[in-house]
Amino acid sequence: MTQTKFSRAHSEGYQVNHMARLFIRAIQDRIKPLGLSTGTFPVMLALWEKEGQTQRELVRELGVEQATMANTLSRMERDGLVIRRAHEADARVQTVWLTERARGLRDPAIEEATEVNDLATQGMSDQERADFTALMAKVVANLSET
Amino acid sequence: MTQTKFSRAHSEGYQVNHMARLFIRAIQDRIKPLGLSTGTFPVMLALWEKEGQTQRELVRELGVEQATMANTLSRMERDGLVIRRAHEADARVQTVWLTERARGLRDPAIEEATEVNDLATQGMSDQERADFTALMAKVVANLSET
DNA sequence: TATATTTGCATAGCAAGCTATATTGTGAAA
DNA sequence: TTTCACAATATAGCTTGCTATGCAAATATA
C-alpha cells in the first residue's frame, strides 16, 4: 500500500517530540533564574533524594548515556551546583555531592516544575491526568526493552 | 507545605522528556541507514507534502525557532537532501526543494516511523492510543498559548 | 604473579535545540 | 528620493543529547 495517510499530527513520535520541546521551553524559562536548566534538573532531583551517588548510579537512574552525565556533571561543578569527591574504596569512582546553595534550591525548583506540570495538564480531569501518566509509562516501558 | 512528595515518576515534564529521548533513539536507529535523522525528518514530512516552501513557512509549520531551521536546512543541503533556491519576487526569501534522492525516501522513511509508533504503543487498545494522541494534543495546546 | 578483561570516567566530535545579534532586502513614511 | 522600520535569513555561541574512543583502576584468569 502507498502510505499517503501518514500525518504529523497523528504520529506519536512527532507529537512527543513537539510536546517535549514545549515542556523544555516552559521549564527552562522558570528555573533559569534559579541557576538550573533542563539538563541539570533531573540530576538535582536524584541528588536531593540521595547525595553521594556515583556517576554510574545517576546514569542508571536517569537513563542518559554515561558521556552525557559526565558532561552535565562537569557543567554543574563549574556552576557551583555539585562537588565530585573521590570514592574512598575505589579510585575509579567519583561520588557526587550538592553544594549548600544547591540544597537550598529544592523547594523553589520543585514549585516551578509543579506549576509547569499543572499548566501543561490544564483542563484535564484527575482521571485524564492519571491516564496520561500511565500511558506515558507504558510507552517508556515499550521503548526501554533491551 | 513542604514539597517532599514530588517524584520524577509522576512529573509529566520528567516523563515527557524521558519518553522523547527514547523515541529519538528508536527512530534514529532506523532512519539513519536512509540518511535521515530526527532533526531532518519533520522537514522532510513537510516537504513531501509540499515542496518549494520558504524557510519561514517551515518554521511556522514545525514549531522550531528560525535559527534551528536555518541550521537544519544547511545540514540537509550539505547532505544532498534539499536545495535552496532564491524566490523570484523577493530576494530575501529562499524556497526549499527536495532532491530526487530525497523524494525517493518517503515511503521507506514513513514505514520506519510507523513501526516505531507501533512499537511504542504496543499493548494499547485503539481507544487508548486515540486517548494518548488526544491528551498530547491537549498538552501541546496548553503549552503553546502565547 | 602476570596478564587479560571489565569497570568507571573523561574526551572528541557531531546533531539539534535555544537566544542573541548581524546582514540584507522591502516597503512605508518623511 | 532618502531614510527608517520591518522581514527573512544567517551566524555566533551555548546546552544537552548522542556515539566512539581512550585511559586508569579493579578484578578475574592463566
mmCIF file with all atom_site columns, C-alpha atoms (C1' of nucleotides) in Angstrom, chain B residues 37-39 64-65 67-68 71 75 78 91-92, chain C residues 14-21 24-27:
data_model
loop_
_atom_site.group_PDB
_atom_site.id
_atom_site.type_symbol
_atom_site.label_atom_id
_atom_site.label_alt_id
_atom_site.label_comp_id
_atom_site.label_asym_id
_atom_site.label_entity_id
_atom_site.label_seq_id
_atom_site.pdbx_PDB_ins_code
_atom_site.Cartn_x
_atom_site.Cartn_y
_atom_site.Cartn_z
_atom_site.occupancy
_atom_site.B_iso_or_equiv
_atom_site.pdbx_formal_charge
_atom_site.auth_seq_id
_atom_site.auth_comp_id
_atom_site.auth_asym_id
_atom_site.auth_atom_id
_atom_site.pdbx_PDB_model_num
ATOM 1  C CA    . SER B 1 37 ? 17.759 11.910 11.338 1.00 0.00 ? 37 SER B CA    1
ATOM 2  C CA    . THR B 1 38 ? 15.295 13.187 13.886 1.00 0.00 ? 38 THR B CA    1
ATOM 3  C CA    . GLY B 1 39 ? 16.031 16.783 13.014 1.00 0.00 ? 39 GLY B CA    1
ATOM 4  C CA    . VAL B 1 64 ? 11.053 25.299 15.851 1.00 0.00 ? 64 VAL B CA    1
ATOM 5  C CA    . GLU B 1 65 ? 12.984 28.534 16.034 1.00 0.00 ? 65 GLU B CA    1
ATOM 6  C CA    . ALA B 1 67 ? 17.799 29.676 13.701 1.00 0.00 ? 67 ALA B CA    1
ATOM 7  C CA    . THR B 1 68 ? 17.216 25.979 14.287 1.00 0.00 ? 68 THR B CA    1
ATOM 8  C CA    . ASN B 1 71 ? 20.952 25.260 10.580 1.00 0.00 ? 71 ASN B CA    1
ATOM 9  C CA    . ARG B 1 75 ? 22.970 20.352 7.048  1.00 0.00 ? 75 ARG B CA    1
ATOM 10 C CA    . ARG B 1 78 ? 25.225 19.690 2.680  1.00 0.00 ? 78 ARG B CA    1
ATOM 11 C CA    . ALA B 1 91 ? 15.461 38.389 -2.817 1.00 0.00 ? 91 ALA B CA    1
ATOM 12 C CA    . ARG B 1 92 ? 15.345 37.835 0.943  1.00 0.00 ? 92 ARG B CA    1
ATOM 13 C "C1'" . DC  C 2 14 ? 28.607 15.686 15.936 1.00 0.00 ? 14 DC  C "C1'" 1
ATOM 14 C "C1'" . DA  C 2 15 ? 23.297 16.870 15.837 1.00 0.00 ? 15 DA  C "C1'" 1
ATOM 15 C "C1'" . DA  C 2 16 ? 19.647 19.618 17.182 1.00 0.00 ? 16 DA  C "C1'" 1
ATOM 16 C "C1'" . DG  C 2 17 ? 17.690 22.682 20.089 1.00 0.00 ? 17 DG  C "C1'" 1
ATOM 17 C "C1'" . DC  C 2 18 ? 17.940 27.523 22.062 1.00 0.00 ? 18 DC  C "C1'" 1
ATOM 18 C "C1'" . DT  C 2 19 ? 18.880 33.024 22.471 1.00 0.00 ? 19 DT  C "C1'" 1
ATOM 19 C "C1'" . DA  C 2 20 ? 21.022 36.997 20.725 1.00 0.00 ? 20 DA  C "C1'" 1
ATOM 20 C "C1'" . DT  C 2 21 ? 22.737 39.508 17.076 1.00 0.00 ? 21 DT  C "C1'" 1
ATOM 21 C "C1'" . DT  C 2 24 ? 20.474 42.235 3.644  1.00 0.00 ? 24 DT  C "C1'" 1
ATOM 22 C "C1'" . DG  C 2 25 ? 16.252 43.325 1.020  1.00 0.00 ? 25 DG  C "C1'" 1
ATOM 23 C "C1'" . DT  C 2 26 ? 11.362 45.503 1.069  1.00 0.00 ? 26 DT  C "C1'" 1
ATOM 24 C "C1'" . DG  C 2 27 ? 8.143  48.673 1.764  1.00 0.00 ? 27 DG  C "C1'" 1
#
